[in-house]
Amino acid sequence: MFSQRRIRLLLIAVVVLMVTIFYFSGDAGTIQNQRFYRSTVAAIDAHREAKEAASKQNVQPQKPAPPKPVEDNAKPVVEEADRVKVAIPKGASEEMEEIPIAGRTKMTVPKNKNQDPPKQERPSASSEDDSEVKYELNAILKRSPIVIFSKSYCPYSKRAKSILLEKYNIVPAPHVVELDQHAMGQQLQSLLAENTGRRTVPNVLVNGKSIGGGDDVTALDEKDELASTLKSLGGKWIQEVDRKDQNKQAE
């Protein structure tokens, strides 16, 4: 029988043999794999180069198309339109009109006699209101040569009315307009400011001309110039202007 030492040596030899076999078999597979990879890559490169060469041979440069010949007899559209325009008889010019074509040329065509006339613009509401206010102011000024534009709660208006209506005898009597009680009071006051340059009340007008307000009337009365001022501005329209206290003294 074999001794244990020989058995160990035999096992070691078997192991070494197996390791050697696996080692050489692995190297051979690697070498074979490397060869297969290289051959495959070379075949792919060769196929791609052949395809590129074939595509270059098939592509040919395209020649530009020759320009179309220009006809010598071609004329602009404008010349044709001018020729048509010249052919129109003179007597028919009033019945013809020119219309633009495509924004560049014009064509002469008969006028549309059935065309509706242009619509007239209607006056705006503001212009109608202004005309009504002016009409009302003119109507007021015709009632008397002396008009006192006042407000019922204004103390200056009360002073002017007291002097003109109670202290003086004026023929025809002054006409009083209370703007705070008039339907167009605000519009009348604005129109008076525009025409006379005075917006506040009272505003005393003699033949359409303003002689001022309450302070102005008081100053003229104190200077004894109110009657002469009214006669000068009123002219023939004012028949009489006298202070009532002077008439009493004369009696």
JSON list of C-alpha atoms in Angstrom, two decimals:
[
{"chain": "A", "resi": 1, "resn": "MET", "atom": "CA", "xyz": [0.00, 0.00, 0.00]},
{"chain": "A", "resi": 2, "resn": "PHE", "atom": "CA", "xyz": [0.97, 3.59, -0.60]},
{"chain": "A", "resi": 3, "resn": "SER", "atom": "CA", "xyz": [2.25, 5.55, 2.29]},
{"chain": "A", "resi": 4, "resn": "GLN", "atom": "CA", "xyz": [0.72, 8.81, 3.36]},
{"chain": "A", "resi": 5, "resn": "ARG", "atom": "CA", "xyz": [3.67, 10.74, 2.05]},
{"chain": "A", "resi": 6, "resn": "ARG", "atom": "CA", "xyz": [3.20, 9.38, -1.45]},
{"chain": "A", "resi": 7, "resn": "ILE", "atom": "CA", "xyz": [-0.51, 10.14, -1.34]},
{"chain": "A", "resi": 8, "resn": "ARG", "atom": "CA", "xyz": [0.22, 13.77, -0.45]},
{"chain": "A", "resi": 9, "resn": "LEU", "atom": "CA", "xyz": [2.73, 14.09, -3.26]},
{"chain": "A", "resi": 10, "resn": "LEU", "atom": "CA", "xyz": [0.23, 12.60, -5.66]},
{"chain": "A", "resi": 11, "resn": "LEU", "atom": "CA", "xyz": [-2.46, 15.06, -4.61]},
{"chain": "A", "resi": 12, "resn": "ILE", "atom": "CA", "xyz": [-0.08, 17.99, -4.96]},
{"chain": "A", "resi": 13, "resn": "ALA", "atom": "CA", "xyz": [0.87, 16.84, -8.44]},
{"chain": "A", "resi": 14, "resn": "VAL", "atom": "CA", "xyz": [-2.80, 16.56, -9.44]},
{"chain": "A", "resi": 15, "resn": "VAL", "atom": "CA", "xyz": [-3.53, 20.06, -8.16]},
{"chain": "A", "resi": 16, "resn": "VAL", "atom": "CA", "xyz": [-0.54, 21.52, -10.00]},
{"chain": "A", "resi": 17, "resn": "LEU", "atom": "CA", "xyz": [-1.62, 19.77, -13.18]},
{"chain": "A", "resi": 18, "resn": "MET", "atom": "CA", "xyz": [-5.15, 21.11, -12.94]},
{"chain": "A", "resi": 19, "resn": "VAL", "atom": "CA", "xyz": [-3.94, 24.65, -12.28]},
{"chain": "A", "resi": 20, "resn": "THR", "atom": "CA", "xyz": [-1.64, 24.43, -15.28]},
{"chain": "A", "resi": 21, "resn": "ILE", "atom": "CA", "xyz": [-4.45, 23.19, -17.51]},
{"chain": "A", "resi": 22, "resn": "PHE", "atom": "CA", "xyz": [-6.83, 26.00, -16.41]},
{"chain": "A", "resi": 23, "resn": "TYR", "atom": "CA", "xyz": [-4.16, 28.62, -16.88]},
{"chain": "A", "resi": 24, "resn": "PHE", "atom": "CA", "xyz": [-3.31, 27.68, -20.45]},
{"chain": "A", "resi": 25, "resn": "SER", "atom": "CA", "xyz": [-6.94, 27.15, -21.38]},
{"chain": "A", "resi": 26, "resn": "GLY", "atom": "CA", "xyz": [-7.80, 30.70, -20.09]},
{"chain": "A", "resi": 27, "resn": "ASP", "atom": "CA", "xyz": [-4.96, 32.33, -22.05]},
{"chain": "A", "resi": 28, "resn": "ALA", "atom": "CA", "xyz": [-6.04, 30.57, -25.20]},
{"chain": "A", "resi": 29, "resn": "GLY", "atom": "CA", "xyz": [-9.63, 31.83, -24.81]},
{"chain": "A", "resi": 30, "resn": "THR", "atom": "CA", "xyz": [-8.42, 35.36, -24.21]},
{"chain": "A", "resi": 31, "resn": "ILE", "atom": "CA", "xyz": [-6.22, 35.23, -27.27]},
{"chain": "A", "resi": 32, "resn": "GLN", "atom": "CA", "xyz": [-9.09, 33.86, -29.33]},
{"chain": "A", "resi": 33, "resn": "ASN", "atom": "CA", "xyz": [-11.43, 36.57, -28.01]},
{"chain": "A", "resi": 34, "resn": "GLN", "atom": "CA", "xyz": [-8.89, 39.27, -28.84]},
{"chain": "A", "resi": 35, "resn": "ARG", "atom": "CA", "xyz": [-8.54, 38.01, -32.38]},
{"chain": "A", "resi": 36, "resn": "PHE", "atom": "CA", "xyz": [-12.33, 37.85, -32.87]},
{"chain": "A", "resi": 37, "resn": "TYR", "atom": "CA", "xyz": [-12.78, 41.43, -31.59]},
{"chain": "A", "resi": 38, "resn": "ARG", "atom": "CA", "xyz": [-10.05, 42.79, -33.84]},
{"chain": "A", "resi": 39, "resn": "SER", "atom": "CA", "xyz": [-11.41, 41.05, -36.90]},
{"chain": "A", "resi": 40, "resn": "THR", "atom": "CA", "xyz": [-14.93, 42.29, -36.18]},
{"chain": "A", "resi": 41, "resn": "VAL", "atom": "CA", "xyz": [-13.80, 45.91, -35.77]},
{"chain": "A", "resi": 42, "resn": "ALA", "atom": "CA", "xyz": [-11.78, 45.71, -38.96]},
{"chain": "A", "resi": 43, "resn": "ALA", "atom": "CA", "xyz": [-14.76, 44.36, -40.88]},
{"chain": "A", "resi": 44, "resn": "ILE", "atom": "CA", "xyz": [-17.04, 47.16, -39.59]},
{"chain": "A", "resi": 45, "resn": "ASP", "atom": "CA", "xyz": [-14.51, 49.85, -40.53]},
{"chain": "A", "resi": 46, "resn": "ALA", "atom": "CA", "xyz": [-14.07, 48.38, -44.00]},
{"chain": "A", "resi": 47, "resn": "HIS", "atom": "CA", "xyz": [-17.84, 48.30, -44.55]},
{"chain": "A", "resi": 48, "resn": "ARG", "atom": "CA", "xyz": [-18.25, 51.92, -43.43]},
{"chain": "A", "resi": 49, "resn": "GLU", "atom": "CA", "xyz": [-15.43, 53.16, -45.66]},
{"chain": "A", "resi": 50, "resn": "ALA", "atom": "CA", "xyz": [-16.92, 51.35, -48.63]},
{"chain": "A", "resi": 51, "resn": "LYS", "atom": "CA", "xyz": [-20.33, 52.91, -47.96]},
{"chain": "A", "resi": 52, "resn": "GLU", "atom": "CA", "xyz": [-18.89, 56.45, -47.72]},
{"chain": "A", "resi": 53, "resn": "ALA", "atom": "CA", "xyz": [-16.96, 56.00, -50.94]},
{"chain": "A", "resi": 54, "resn": "ALA", "atom": "CA", "xyz": [-20.09, 54.84, -52.74]},
{"chain": "A", "resi": 55, "resn": "SER", "atom": "CA", "xyz": [-22.14, 57.81, -51.47]},
{"chain": "A", "resi": 56, "resn": "LYS", "atom": "CA", "xyz": [-19.47, 60.27, -52.64]},
{"chain": "A", "resi": 57, "resn": "GLN", "atom": "CA", "xyz": [-19.53, 58.80, -56.11]},
{"chain": "A", "resi": 58, "resn": "ASN", "atom": "CA", "xyz": [-23.33, 59.01, -56.37]},
{"chain": "A", "resi": 59, "resn": "VAL", "atom": "CA", "xyz": [-23.58, 62.70, -55.28]},
{"chain": "A", "resi": 60, "resn": "GLN", "atom": "CA", "xyz": [-23.24, 65.11, -58.22]},
{"chain": "A", "resi": 61, "resn": "PRO", "atom": "CA", "xyz": [-23.33, 68.94, -57.98]},
{"chain": "A", "resi": 62, "resn": "GLN", "atom": "CA", "xyz": [-26.55, 70.50, -59.26]},
{"chain": "A", "resi": 63, "resn": "LYS", "atom": "CA", "xyz": [-26.25, 73.15, -61.88]},
{"chain": "A", "resi": 64, "resn": "PRO", "atom": "CA", "xyz": [-28.18, 76.40, -61.29]},
{"chain": "A", "resi": 65, "resn": "ALA", "atom": "CA", "xyz": [-31.24, 76.87, -63.47]},
{"chain": "A", "resi": 66, "resn": "PRO", "atom": "CA", "xyz": [-30.72, 79.41, -66.25]},
{"chain": "A", "resi": 67, "resn": "PRO", "atom": "CA", "xyz": [-32.61, 82.71, -65.79]},
{"chain": "A", "resi": 68, "resn": "LYS", "atom": "CA", "xyz": [-35.82, 83.13, -67.71]},
{"chain": "A", "resi": 69, "resn": "PRO", "atom": "CA", "xyz": [-35.55, 85.43, -70.69]},
{"chain": "A", "resi": 70, "resn": "VAL", "atom": "CA", "xyz": [-37.21, 88.82, -70.24]},
{"chain": "A", "resi": 71, "resn": "GLU", "atom": "CA", "xyz": [-39.69, 89.68, -72.93]},
{"chain": "A", "resi": 72, "resn": "ASP", "atom": "CA", "xyz": [-38.91, 92.90, -74.70]},
{"chain": "A", "resi": 73, "resn": "ASN", "atom": "CA", "xyz": [-42.59, 93.66, -75.18]},
{"chain": "A", "resi": 74, "resn": "ALA", "atom": "CA", "xyz": [-43.42, 93.56, -71.44]},
{"chain": "A", "resi": 75, "resn": "LYS", "atom": "CA", "xyz": [-44.72, 96.87, -70.10]},
{"chain": "A", "resi": 76, "resn": "PRO", "atom": "CA", "xyz": [-45.43, 98.01, -66.54]},
{"chain": "A", "resi": 77, "resn": "VAL", "atom": "CA", "xyz": [-48.96, 97.98, -65.28]},
{"chain": "A", "resi": 78, "resn": "VAL", "atom": "CA", "xyz": [-48.79, 101.72, -64.77]},
{"chain": "A", "resi": 79, "resn": "GLU", "atom": "CA", "xyz": [-48.35, 102.31, -68.51]},
{"chain": "A", "resi": 80, "resn": "GLU", "atom": "CA", "xyz": [-51.42, 100.19, -69.24]},
{"chain": "A", "resi": 81, "resn": "ALA", "atom": "CA", "xyz": [-53.43, 102.20, -66.72]},
{"chain": "A", "resi": 82, "resn": "ASP", "atom": "CA", "xyz": [-52.24, 105.47, -68.27]},
{"chain": "A", "resi": 83, "resn": "ARG", "atom": "CA", "xyz": [-53.22, 104.26, -71.73]},
{"chain": "A", "resi": 84, "resn": "VAL", "atom": "CA", "xyz": [-56.71, 103.42, -70.51]},
{"chain": "A", "resi": 85, "resn": "LYS", "atom": "CA", "xyz": [-56.96, 106.80, -68.84]},
{"chain": "A", "resi": 86, "resn": "VAL", "atom": "CA", "xyz": [-56.06, 108.64, -72.04]},
{"chain": "A", "resi": 87, "resn": "ALA", "atom": "CA", "xyz": [-58.71, 106.76, -73.98]},
{"chain": "A", "resi": 88, "resn": "ILE", "atom": "CA", "xyz": [-61.52, 108.25, -71.84]},
{"chain": "A", "resi": 89, "resn": "PRO", "atom": "CA", "xyz": [-63.44, 110.98, -73.68]},
{"chain": "A", "resi": 90, "resn": "LYS", "atom": "CA", "xyz": [-63.39, 114.44, -72.15]},
{"chain": "A", "resi": 91, "resn": "GLY", "atom": "CA", "xyz": [-67.14, 114.73, -71.86]},
{"chain": "A", "resi": 92, "resn": "ALA", "atom": "CA", "xyz": [-67.34, 111.64, -69.67]},
{"chain": "A", "resi": 93, "resn": "SER", "atom": "CA", "xyz": [-64.73, 112.79, -67.14]},
{"chain": "A", "resi": 94, "resn": "GLU", "atom": "CA", "xyz": [-67.41, 114.04, -64.75]},
{"chain": "A", "resi": 95, "resn": "GLU", "atom": "CA", "xyz": [-69.06, 110.63, -64.71]},
{"chain": "A", "resi": 96, "resn": "MET", "atom": "CA", "xyz": [-65.83, 108.71, -64.10]},
{"chain": "A", "resi": 97, "resn": "GLU", "atom": "CA", "xyz": [-63.69, 108.28, -61.01]},
{"chain": "A", "resi": 98, "resn": "GLU", "atom": "CA", "xyz": [-60.34, 106.71, -60.15]},
{"chain": "A", "resi": 99, "resn": "ILE", "atom": "CA", "xyz": [-60.10, 103.91, -57.61]},
{"chain": "A", "resi": 100, "resn": "PRO", "atom": "CA", "xyz": [-56.85, 102.43, -56.23]},
{"chain": "A", "resi": 101, "resn": "ILE", "atom": "CA", "xyz": [-55.96, 98.88, -57.24]},
{"chain": "A", "resi": 102, "resn": "ALA", "atom": "CA", "xyz": [-53.73, 96.91, -54.83]},
{"chain": "A", "resi": 103, "resn": "GLY", "atom": "CA", "xyz": [-52.52, 100.17, -53.35]},
{"chain": "A", "resi": 104, "resn": "ARG", "atom": "CA", "xyz": [-50.23, 100.94, -56.31]},
{"chain": "A", "resi": 105, "resn": "THR", "atom": "CA", "xyz": [-52.09, 101.73, -59.51]},
{"chain": "A", "resi": 106, "resn": "LYS", "atom": "CA", "xyz": [-55.40, 103.47, -60.20]},
{"chain": "A", "resi": 107, "resn": "MET", "atom": "CA", "xyz": [-58.26, 102.41, -62.43]},
{"chain": "A", "resi": 108, "resn": "THR", "atom": "CA", "xyz": [-60.84, 104.75, -63.90]},
{"chain": "A", "resi": 109, "resn": "VAL", "atom": "CA", "xyz": [-64.39, 103.44, -63.56]},
{"chain": "A", "resi": 110, "resn": "PRO", "atom": "CA", "xyz": [-67.88, 104.97, -63.87]},
{"chain": "A", "resi": 111, "resn": "LYS", "atom": "CA", "xyz": [-69.13, 106.65, -60.74]},
{"chain": "A", "resi": 112, "resn": "ASN", "atom": "CA", "xyz": [-71.79, 104.91, -58.71]},
{"chain": "A", "resi": 113, "resn": "LYS", "atom": "CA", "xyz": [-74.77, 107.20, -59.10]},
{"chain": "A", "resi": 114, "resn": "ASN", "atom": "CA", "xyz": [-76.78, 105.23, -56.57]},
{"chain": "A", "resi": 115, "resn": "GLN", "atom": "CA", "xyz": [-74.21, 105.85, -53.86]},
{"chain": "A", "resi": 116, "resn": "ASP", "atom": "CA", "xyz": [-75.72, 107.30, -50.71]},
{"chain": "A", "resi": 117, "resn": "PRO", "atom": "CA", "xyz": [-74.77, 110.92, -49.92]},
{"chain": "A", "resi": 118, "resn": "PRO", "atom": "CA", "xyz": [-72.39, 111.46, -46.99]},
{"chain": "A", "resi": 119, "resn": "LYS", "atom": "CA", "xyz": [-74.11, 111.50, -43.65]},
{"chain": "A", "resi": 120, "resn": "GLN", "atom": "CA", "xyz": [-74.18, 114.79, -41.80]},
{"chain": "A", "resi": 121, "resn": "GLU", "atom": "CA", "xyz": [-72.82, 114.71, -38.30]},
{"chain": "A", "resi": 122, "resn": "ARG", "atom": "CA", "xyz": [-75.37, 115.45, -35.65]},
{"chain": "A", "resi": 123, "resn": "PRO", "atom": "CA", "xyz": [-74.43, 118.11, -33.13]},
{"chain": "A", "resi": 124, "resn": "SER", "atom": "CA", "xyz": [-73.24, 116.76, -29.82]},
{"chain": "A", "resi": 125, "resn": "ALA", "atom": "CA", "xyz": [-75.23, 117.08, -26.63]},
{"chain": "A", "resi": 126, "resn": "SER", "atom": "CA", "xyz": [-72.76, 119.59, -25.19]},
{"chain": "A", "resi": 127, "resn": "SER", "atom": "CA", "xyz": [-73.14, 121.94, -28.18]},
{"chain": "A", "resi": 128, "resn": "GLU", "atom": "CA", "xyz": [-76.93, 121.75, -27.88]},
{"chain": "A", "resi": 129, "resn": "ASP", "atom": "CA", "xyz": [-76.72, 122.62, -24.19]},
{"chain": "A", "resi": 130, "resn": "ASP", "atom": "CA", "xyz": [-74.44, 125.58, -24.91]},
{"chain": "A", "resi": 131, "resn": "SER", "atom": "CA", "xyz": [-76.83, 126.92, -27.52]},
{"chain": "A", "resi": 132, "resn": "GLU", "atom": "CA", "xyz": [-79.74, 126.63, -25.08]},
{"chain": "A", "resi": 133, "resn": "VAL", "atom": "CA", "xyz": [-77.82, 128.53, -22.39]},
{"chain": "A", "resi": 134, "resn": "LYS", "atom": "CA", "xyz": [-76.90, 131.30, -24.83]},
{"chain": "A", "resi": 135, "resn": "TYR", "atom": "CA", "xyz": [-80.51, 131.54, -25.98]},
{"chain": "A", "resi": 136, "resn": "GLU", "atom": "CA", "xyz": [-81.68, 131.82, -22.37]},
{"chain": "A", "resi": 137, "resn": "LEU", "atom": "CA", "xyz": [-79.11, 134.53, -21.59]},
{"chain": "A", "resi": 138, "resn": "ASN", "atom": "CA", "xyz": [-80.17, 136.56, -24.62]},
{"chain": "A", "resi": 139, "resn": "ALA", "atom": "CA", "xyz": [-83.81, 136.22, -23.59]},
{"chain": "A", "resi": 140, "resn": "ILE", "atom": "CA", "xyz": [-82.97, 137.48, -20.08]},
{"chain": "A", "resi": 141, "resn": "LEU", "atom": "CA", "xyz": [-81.01, 140.48, -21.36]},
{"chain": "A", "resi": 142, "resn": "LYS", "atom": "CA", "xyz": [-83.97, 141.53, -23.51]},
{"chain": "A", "resi": 143, "resn": "ARG", "atom": "CA", "xyz": [-86.27, 141.86, -20.49]},
{"chain": "A", "resi": 144, "resn": "SER", "atom": "CA", "xyz": [-84.59, 145.02, -19.23]},
{"chain": "A", "resi": 145, "resn": "PRO", "atom": "CA", "xyz": [-81.52, 147.14, -20.03]},
{"chain": "A", "resi": 146, "resn": "ILE", "atom": "CA", "xyz": [-80.38, 146.55, -16.42]},
{"chain": "A", "resi": 147, "resn": "VAL", "atom": "CA", "xyz": [-80.14, 142.94, -15.21]},
{"chain": "A", "resi": 148, "resn": "ILE", "atom": "CA", "xyz": [-78.97, 141.89, -11.76]},
{"chain": "A", "resi": 149, "resn": "PHE", "atom": "CA", "xyz": [-77.64, 138.32, -11.61]},
{"chain": "A", "resi": 150, "resn": "SER", "atom": "CA", "xyz": [-77.93, 137.42, -7.95]},
{"chain": "A", "resi": 151, "resn": "LYS", "atom": "CA", "xyz": [-78.28, 134.60, -5.45]},
{"chain": "A", "resi": 152, "resn": "SER", "atom": "CA", "xyz": [-81.00, 134.76, -2.86]},
{"chain": "A", "resi": 153, "resn": "TYR", "atom": "CA", "xyz": [-78.71, 133.94, 0.09]},
{"chain": "A", "resi": 154, "resn": "CYS", "atom": "CA", "xyz": [-75.81, 136.22, -0.89]},
{"chain": "A", "resi": 155, "resn": "PRO", "atom": "CA", "xyz": [-75.44, 139.37, 1.31]},
{"chain": "A", "resi": 156, "resn": "TYR", "atom": "CA", "xyz": [-73.57, 141.27, -1.43]},
{"chain": "A", "resi": 157, "resn": "SER", "atom": "CA", "xyz": [-76.42, 140.56, -3.81]},
{"chain": "A", "resi": 158, "resn": "LYS", "atom": "CA", "xyz": [-78.92, 141.86, -1.25]},
{"chain": "A", "resi": 159, "resn": "ARG", "atom": "CA", "xyz": [-76.94, 145.10, -0.91]},
{"chain": "A", "resi": 160, "resn": "ALA", "atom": "CA", "xyz": [-76.83, 145.69, -4.68]},
{"chain": "A", "resi": 161, "resn": "LYS", "atom": "CA", "xyz": [-80.55, 144.92, -5.05]},
{"chain": "A", "resi": 162, "resn": "SER", "atom": "CA", "xyz": [-81.38, 147.24, -2.16]},
{"chain": "A", "resi": 163, "resn": "ILE", "atom": "CA", "xyz": [-79.54, 150.15, -3.79]},
{"chain": "A", "resi": 164, "resn": "LEU", "atom": "CA", "xyz": [-80.85, 149.66, -7.32]},
{"chain": "A", "resi": 165, "resn": "LEU", "atom": "CA", "xyz": [-84.43, 148.69, -6.46]},
{"chain": "A", "resi": 166, "resn": "GLU", "atom": "CA", "xyz": [-85.16, 150.68, -3.29]},
{"chain": "A", "resi": 167, "resn": "LYS", "atom": "CA", "xyz": [-82.85, 153.69, -3.35]},
{"chain": "A", "resi": 168, "resn": "TYR", "atom": "CA", "xyz": [-83.29, 154.59, -7.03]},
{"chain": "A", "resi": 169, "resn": "ASN", "atom": "CA", "xyz": [-86.23, 155.08, -9.29]},
{"chain": "A", "resi": 170, "resn": "ILE", "atom": "CA", "xyz": [-85.22, 153.43, -12.57]},
{"chain": "A", "resi": 171, "resn": "VAL", "atom": "CA", "xyz": [-87.45, 153.15, -15.64]},
{"chain": "A", "resi": 172, "resn": "PRO", "atom": "CA", "xyz": [-87.67, 150.45, -16.87]},
{"chain": "A", "resi": 173, "resn": "ALA", "atom": "CA", "xyz": [-87.04, 148.64, -13.59]},
{"chain": "A", "resi": 174, "resn": "PRO", "atom": "CA", "xyz": [-84.01, 146.34, -13.35]},
{"chain": "A", "resi": 175, "resn": "HIS", "atom": "CA", "xyz": [-84.67, 142.64, -13.87]},
{"chain": "A", "resi": 176, "resn": "VAL", "atom": "CA", "xyz": [-83.38, 140.26, -11.17]},
{"chain": "A", "resi": 177, "resn": "VAL", "atom": "CA", "xyz": [-82.27, 136.68, -11.89]},
{"chain": "A", "resi": 178, "resn": "GLU", "atom": "CA", "xyz": [-81.67, 134.46, -8.87]},
{"chain": "A", "resi": 179, "resn": "LEU", "atom": "CA", "xyz": [-79.13, 131.96, -10.21]},
{"chain": "A", "resi": 180, "resn": "ASP", "atom": "CA", "xyz": [-79.60, 129.54, -7.30]},
{"chain": "A", "resi": 181, "resn": "GLN", "atom": "CA", "xyz": [-83.29, 129.25, -8.21]},
{"chain": "A", "resi": 182, "resn": "HIS", "atom": "CA", "xyz": [-82.90, 129.15, -12.00]},
{"chain": "A", "resi": 183, "resn": "ALA", "atom": "CA", "xyz": [-82.88, 125.81, -13.86]},
{"chain": "A", "resi": 184, "resn": "MET", "atom": "CA", "xyz": [-79.77, 126.88, -15.79]},
{"chain": "A", "resi": 185, "resn": "GLY", "atom": "CA", "xyz": [-78.20, 128.91, -13.02]},
{"chain": "A", "resi": 186, "resn": "GLN", "atom": "CA", "xyz": [-74.84, 127.15, -13.02]},
{"chain": "A", "resi": 187, "resn": "GLN", "atom": "CA", "xyz": [-74.53, 127.24, -16.81]},
{"chain": "A", "resi": 188, "resn": "LEU", "atom": "CA", "xyz": [-75.55, 130.91, -16.91]},
{"chain": "A", "resi": 189, "resn": "GLN", "atom": "CA", "xyz": [-72.95, 131.78, -14.29]},
{"chain": "A", "resi": 190, "resn": "SER", "atom": "CA", "xyz": [-70.24, 130.01, -16.31]},
{"chain": "A", "resi": 191, "resn": "LEU", "atom": "CA", "xyz": [-71.31, 131.82, -19.48]},
{"chain": "A", "resi": 192, "resn": "LEU", "atom": "CA", "xyz": [-71.30, 135.17, -17.68]},
{"chain": "A", "resi": 193, "resn": "ALA", "atom": "CA", "xyz": [-67.79, 134.47, -16.41]},
{"chain": "A", "resi": 194, "resn": "GLU", "atom": "CA", "xyz": [-66.70, 133.76, -19.98]},
{"chain": "A", "resi": 195, "resn": "ASN", "atom": "CA", "xyz": [-68.34, 136.88, -21.43]},
{"chain": "A", "resi": 196, "resn": "THR", "atom": "CA", "xyz": [-67.80, 139.44, -18.66]},
{"chain": "A", "resi": 197, "resn": "GLY", "atom": "CA", "xyz": [-64.77, 138.06, -16.82]},
{"chain": "A", "resi": 198, "resn": "ARG", "atom": "CA", "xyz": [-66.73, 138.02, -13.55]},
{"chain": "A", "resi": 199, "resn": "ARG", "atom": "CA", "xyz": [-67.93, 134.74, -12.03]},
{"chain": "A", "resi": 200, "resn": "THR", "atom": "CA", "xyz": [-69.06, 135.90, -8.58]},
{"chain": "A", "resi": 201, "resn": "VAL", "atom": "CA", "xyz": [-72.43, 137.40, -7.73]},
{"chain": "A", "resi": 202, "resn": "PRO", "atom": "CA", "xyz": [-73.91, 139.88, -7.87]},
{"chain": "A", "resi": 203, "resn": "ASN", "atom": "CA", "xyz": [-73.10, 140.72, -11.46]},
{"chain": "A", "resi": 204, "resn": "VAL", "atom": "CA", "xyz": [-74.91, 143.84, -12.68]},
{"chain": "A", "resi": 205, "resn": "LEU", "atom": "CA", "xyz": [-75.19, 144.19, -16.45]},
{"chain": "A", "resi": 206, "resn": "VAL", "atom": "CA", "xyz": [-76.22, 147.36, -18.29]},
{"chain": "A", "resi": 207, "resn": "ASN", "atom": "CA", "xyz": [-76.91, 146.71, -21.96]},
{"chain": "A", "resi": 208, "resn": "GLY", "atom": "CA", "xyz": [-74.88, 143.53, -21.65]},
{"chain": "A", "resi": 209, "resn": "LYS", "atom": "CA", "xyz": [-71.86, 145.22, -20.01]},
{"chain": "A", "resi": 210, "resn": "SER", "atom": "CA", "xyz": [-70.92, 144.46, -16.41]},
{"chain": "A", "resi": 211, "resn": "ILE", "atom": "CA", "xyz": [-70.45, 147.37, -14.00]},
{"chain": "A", "resi": 212, "resn": "GLY", "atom": "CA", "xyz": [-69.28, 145.04, -11.21]},
{"chain": "A", "resi": 213, "resn": "GLY", "atom": "CA", "xyz": [-70.74, 143.56, -8.05]},
{"chain": "A", "resi": 214, "resn": "GLY", "atom": "CA", "xyz": [-72.06, 144.73, -4.70]},
{"chain": "A", "resi": 215, "resn": "ASP", "atom": "CA", "xyz": [-68.96, 146.70, -3.69]},
{"chain": "A", "resi": 216, "resn": "ASP", "atom": "CA", "xyz": [-68.79, 148.42, -7.09]},
{"chain": "A", "resi": 217, "resn": "VAL", "atom": "CA", "xyz": [-72.44, 149.47, -6.97]},
{"chain": "A", "resi": 218, "resn": "THR", "atom": "CA", "xyz": [-71.99, 150.75, -3.41]},
{"chain": "A", "resi": 219, "resn": "ALA", "atom": "CA", "xyz": [-68.91, 152.76, -4.39]},
{"chain": "A", "resi": 220, "resn": "LEU", "atom": "CA", "xyz": [-70.69, 154.38, -7.36]},
{"chain": "A", "resi": 221, "resn": "ASP", "atom": "CA", "xyz": [-73.64, 155.25, -5.14]},
{"chain": "A", "resi": 222, "resn": "GLU", "atom": "CA", "xyz": [-71.44, 156.83, -2.47]},
{"chain": "A", "resi": 223, "resn": "LYS", "atom": "CA", "xyz": [-69.67, 158.92, -5.12]},
{"chain": "A", "resi": 224, "resn": "ASP", "atom": "CA", "xyz": [-73.05, 159.90, -6.60]},
{"chain": "A", "resi": 225, "resn": "GLU", "atom": "CA", "xyz": [-71.94, 158.42, -9.93]},
{"chain": "A", "resi": 226, "resn": "LEU", "atom": "CA", "xyz": [-74.33, 155.49, -10.18]},
{"chain": "A", "resi": 227, "resn": "ALA", "atom": "CA", "xyz": [-77.11, 157.36, -11.99]},
{"chain": "A", "resi": 228, "resn": "SER", "atom": "CA", "xyz": [-74.75, 158.89, -14.54]},
{"chain": "A", "resi": 229, "resn": "THR", "atom": "CA", "xyz": [-73.09, 155.53, -15.15]},
{"chain": "A", "resi": 230, "resn": "LEU", "atom": "CA", "xyz": [-76.42, 153.83, -15.77]},
{"chain": "A", "resi": 231, "resn": "LYS", "atom": "CA", "xyz": [-77.56, 156.58, -18.15]},
{"chain": "A", "resi": 232, "resn": "SER", "atom": "CA", "xyz": [-74.24, 156.54, -20.02]},
{"chain": "A", "resi": 233, "resn": "LEU", "atom": "CA", "xyz": [-74.27, 152.79, -20.60]},
{"chain": "A", "resi": 234, "resn": "GLY", "atom": "CA", "xyz": [-78.04, 152.44, -21.01]},
{"chain": "A", "resi": 235, "resn": "GLY", "atom": "CA", "xyz": [-78.45, 155.24, -23.52]},
{"chain": "A", "resi": 236, "resn": "LYS", "atom": "CA", "xyz": [-81.92, 155.63, -24.95]},
{"chain": "A", "resi": 237, "resn": "TRP", "atom": "CA", "xyz": [-83.03, 152.34, -23.43]},
{"chain": "A", "resi": 238, "resn": "ILE", "atom": "CA", "xyz": [-83.08, 153.85, -19.92]},
{"chain": "A", "resi": 239, "resn": "GLN", "atom": "CA", "xyz": [-85.77, 156.48, -19.67]},
{"chain": "A", "resi": 240, "resn": "GLU", "atom": "CA", "xyz": [-85.26, 157.65, -16.10]},
{"chain": "A", "resi": 241, "resn": "VAL", "atom": "CA", "xyz": [-82.73, 157.22, -13.27]},
{"chain": "A", "resi": 242, "resn": "ASP", "atom": "CA", "xyz": [-83.26, 159.28, -10.09]},
{"chain": "A", "resi": 243, "resn": "ARG", "atom": "CA", "xyz": [-82.51, 158.88, -6.43]},
{"chain": "A", "resi": 244, "resn": "LYS", "atom": "CA", "xyz": [-85.69, 158.67, -4.39]},
{"chain": "A", "resi": 245, "resn": "ASP", "atom": "CA", "xyz": [-84.35, 160.78, -1.52]},
{"chain": "A", "resi": 246, "resn": "GLN", "atom": "CA", "xyz": [-83.57, 163.64, -3.93]},
{"chain": "A", "resi": 247, "resn": "ASN", "atom": "CA", "xyz": [-87.14, 163.57, -5.24]},
{"chain": "A", "resi": 248, "resn": "LYS", "atom": "CA", "xyz": [-88.47, 163.84, -1.68]},
{"chain": "A", "resi": 249, "resn": "GLN", "atom": "CA", "xyz": [-86.23, 166.82, -0.96]},
{"chain": "A", "resi": 250, "resn": "ALA", "atom": "CA", "xyz": [-87.42, 168.53, -4.13]},
{"chain": "A", "resi": 251, "resn": "GLU", "atom": "CA", "xyz": [-91.02, 168.11, -3.07]}
]
